[in-house]
Amino acid sequence: MNDHLIILIRSFSAFIILMVIARALGKQTLSNMNFHDFVTAVILGAIAANFAFNEKIEVAHLLIALSVFTITSYILSKLFLKFRKFKMWTEGTPTVLIEGGVILEENMKKII
């Protein structure tokens, strides 16, 4: 088969698989993404991109890698909902920079 056609098929397959995983993990907009969601999206995208362009990667290996990250992400999401302290420990807490129209300079020093 032509190399270009193989890459086309593998790319399309990776896209479809990522769409299914994204649907399974739930809808999340970029503005509502937390650190965990961002890392998961980057990793899943990198795995899919490698599959699309690296013909040495087998489909079974792709499915195993995507499954591990999908299941891990799903479990972490459930743990974050159930254990608020676990989420705060892994993601940290937000720092208030402006309160009542006043810039909190002490908090500004914390983020630098």
mmCIF file of C-alpha atoms in Angstrom:
data_model
loop_
_atom_site.group_PDB
_atom_site.id
_atom_site.type_symbol
_atom_site.label_atom_id
_atom_site.label_comp_id
_atom_site.label_asym_id
_atom_site.label_seq_id
_atom_site.Cartn_x
_atom_site.Cartn_y
_atom_site.Cartn_z
ATOM 1 C CA MET A 1 0.000 0.000 0.000
ATOM 2 C CA ASN A 2 1.144 3.540 -0.634
ATOM 3 C CA ASP A 3 2.860 5.184 2.394
ATOM 4 C CA HIS A 4 0.646 8.253 2.108
ATOM 5 C CA LEU A 5 -2.497 6.152 2.223
ATOM 6 C CA ILE A 6 -1.247 4.266 5.287
ATOM 7 C CA ILE A 7 -0.569 7.533 7.111
ATOM 8 C CA LEU A 8 -3.999 8.814 6.090
ATOM 9 C CA ILE A 9 -5.729 5.707 7.438
ATOM 10 C CA ARG A 10 -3.677 5.674 10.663
ATOM 11 C CA SER A 11 -4.301 9.397 11.239
ATOM 12 C CA PHE A 12 -8.015 9.039 10.691
ATOM 13 C CA SER A 13 -8.108 6.006 12.999
ATOM 14 C CA ALA A 14 -6.216 7.879 15.728
ATOM 15 C CA PHE A 15 -8.618 10.819 15.402
ATOM 16 C CA ILE A 16 -11.672 8.572 15.715
ATOM 17 C CA ILE A 17 -10.206 6.788 18.740
ATOM 18 C CA LEU A 18 -9.444 10.125 20.440
ATOM 19 C CA MET A 19 -12.970 11.360 19.757
ATOM 20 C CA VAL A 20 -14.408 8.220 21.379
ATOM 21 C CA ILE A 21 -12.113 8.624 24.401
ATOM 22 C CA ALA A 22 -12.976 12.323 24.734
ATOM 23 C CA ARG A 23 -16.659 11.457 24.631
ATOM 24 C CA ALA A 24 -16.191 8.737 27.252
ATOM 25 C CA LEU A 25 -14.236 11.009 29.607
ATOM 26 C CA GLY A 26 -16.835 13.757 29.403
ATOM 27 C CA LYS A 27 -17.190 17.210 27.967
ATOM 28 C CA GLN A 28 -14.642 19.713 29.139
ATOM 29 C CA THR A 29 -14.018 23.147 27.748
ATOM 30 C CA LEU A 30 -10.540 24.608 27.703
ATOM 31 C CA SER A 31 -11.504 27.304 30.175
ATOM 32 C CA ASN A 32 -12.699 24.693 32.681
ATOM 33 C CA MET A 33 -9.711 22.396 32.260
ATOM 34 C CA ASN A 34 -7.657 21.673 35.320
ATOM 35 C CA PHE A 35 -4.021 20.585 35.333
ATOM 36 C CA HIS A 36 -4.945 16.905 35.244
ATOM 37 C CA ASP A 37 -7.232 17.318 32.221
ATOM 38 C CA PHE A 38 -4.603 19.308 30.344
ATOM 39 C CA VAL A 39 -1.879 16.714 30.940
ATOM 40 C CA THR A 40 -4.218 13.906 29.886
ATOM 41 C CA ALA A 41 -5.150 15.719 26.674
ATOM 42 C CA VAL A 42 -1.500 16.353 25.786
ATOM 43 C CA ILE A 43 -0.493 12.737 26.454
ATOM 44 C CA LEU A 44 -3.405 11.265 24.500
ATOM 45 C CA GLY A 45 -2.659 13.609 21.603
ATOM 46 C CA ALA A 46 1.020 12.673 21.597
ATOM 47 C CA ILE A 47 0.221 8.956 21.602
ATOM 48 C CA ALA A 48 -2.226 9.373 18.739
ATOM 49 C CA ALA A 49 0.213 11.510 16.731
ATOM 50 C CA ASN A 50 2.958 8.931 17.167
ATOM 51 C CA PHE A 51 0.610 6.225 15.978
ATOM 52 C CA ALA A 52 -0.376 8.264 12.945
ATOM 53 C CA PHE A 53 3.176 8.847 11.723
ATOM 54 C CA ASN A 54 5.262 6.000 13.153
ATOM 55 C CA GLU A 55 4.504 2.851 11.220
ATOM 56 C CA LYS A 56 6.523 0.743 13.683
ATOM 57 C CA ILE A 57 3.901 1.261 16.384
ATOM 58 C CA GLU A 58 1.424 -1.593 16.389
ATOM 59 C CA VAL A 59 -2.298 -1.034 16.826
ATOM 60 C CA ALA A 60 -2.322 -3.241 19.944
ATOM 61 C CA HIS A 61 0.374 -1.076 21.561
ATOM 62 C CA LEU A 62 -1.609 2.058 20.756
ATOM 63 C CA LEU A 63 -4.757 0.625 22.282
ATOM 64 C CA ILE A 64 -2.918 -0.466 25.430
ATOM 65 C CA ALA A 65 -1.317 2.969 25.913
ATOM 66 C CA LEU A 66 -4.556 4.841 25.258
ATOM 67 C CA SER A 67 -6.468 2.488 27.553
ATOM 68 C CA VAL A 68 -4.017 2.997 30.409
ATOM 69 C CA PHE A 69 -4.202 6.790 30.185
ATOM 70 C CA THR A 70 -7.978 6.805 29.679
ATOM 71 C CA ILE A 71 -8.629 4.542 32.660
ATOM 72 C CA THR A 72 -6.145 6.445 34.821
ATOM 73 C CA SER A 73 -7.784 9.748 33.903
ATOM 74 C CA TYR A 74 -11.255 8.363 34.615
ATOM 75 C CA ILE A 75 -10.214 6.964 38.012
ATOM 76 C CA LEU A 76 -8.507 10.225 38.983
ATOM 77 C CA SER A 77 -11.628 12.191 38.019
ATOM 78 C CA LYS A 78 -13.749 9.990 40.279
ATOM 79 C CA LEU A 79 -11.211 10.288 43.122
ATOM 80 C CA PHE A 80 -11.190 14.082 42.744
ATOM 81 C CA LEU A 81 -14.976 14.151 43.099
ATOM 82 C CA LYS A 82 -15.013 11.835 46.091
ATOM 83 C CA PHE A 83 -11.962 13.137 47.976
ATOM 84 C CA ARG A 84 -11.670 16.920 47.843
ATOM 85 C CA LYS A 85 -8.440 16.915 49.869
ATOM 86 C CA PHE A 86 -6.862 14.548 47.344
ATOM 87 C CA LYS A 87 -7.694 16.988 44.554
ATOM 88 C CA MET A 88 -6.321 19.922 46.534
ATOM 89 C CA TRP A 89 -3.134 17.956 47.282
ATOM 90 C CA THR A 90 -2.547 17.012 43.626
ATOM 91 C CA GLU A 91 -3.633 20.239 41.949
ATOM 92 C CA GLY A 92 -3.068 22.833 44.635
ATOM 93 C CA THR A 93 -5.406 25.619 45.600
ATOM 94 C CA PRO A 94 -6.072 28.861 43.753
ATOM 95 C CA THR A 95 -4.488 32.079 44.992
ATOM 96 C CA VAL A 96 -6.740 35.131 45.217
ATOM 97 C CA LEU A 97 -4.971 38.088 43.621
ATOM 98 C CA ILE A 98 -7.691 40.744 43.757
ATOM 99 C CA GLU A 99 -10.337 40.931 46.449
ATOM 100 C CA GLY A 100 -12.920 43.699 46.654
ATOM 101 C CA GLY A 101 -11.039 45.701 44.032
ATOM 102 C CA VAL A 102 -7.827 45.606 46.084
ATOM 103 C CA ILE A 103 -4.685 43.913 44.785
ATOM 104 C CA LEU A 104 -3.354 41.502 47.396
ATOM 105 C CA GLU A 105 0.381 42.090 47.068
ATOM 106 C CA GLU A 106 1.319 39.344 49.540
ATOM 107 C CA ASN A 107 -0.494 36.812 47.358
ATOM 108 C CA MET A 108 1.221 38.206 44.263
ATOM 109 C CA LYS A 109 4.577 37.350 45.854
ATOM 110 C CA LYS A 110 3.446 33.745 46.355
ATOM 111 C CA ILE A 111 2.942 33.081 42.653
ATOM 112 C CA ILE A 112 6.312 34.411 41.498
#
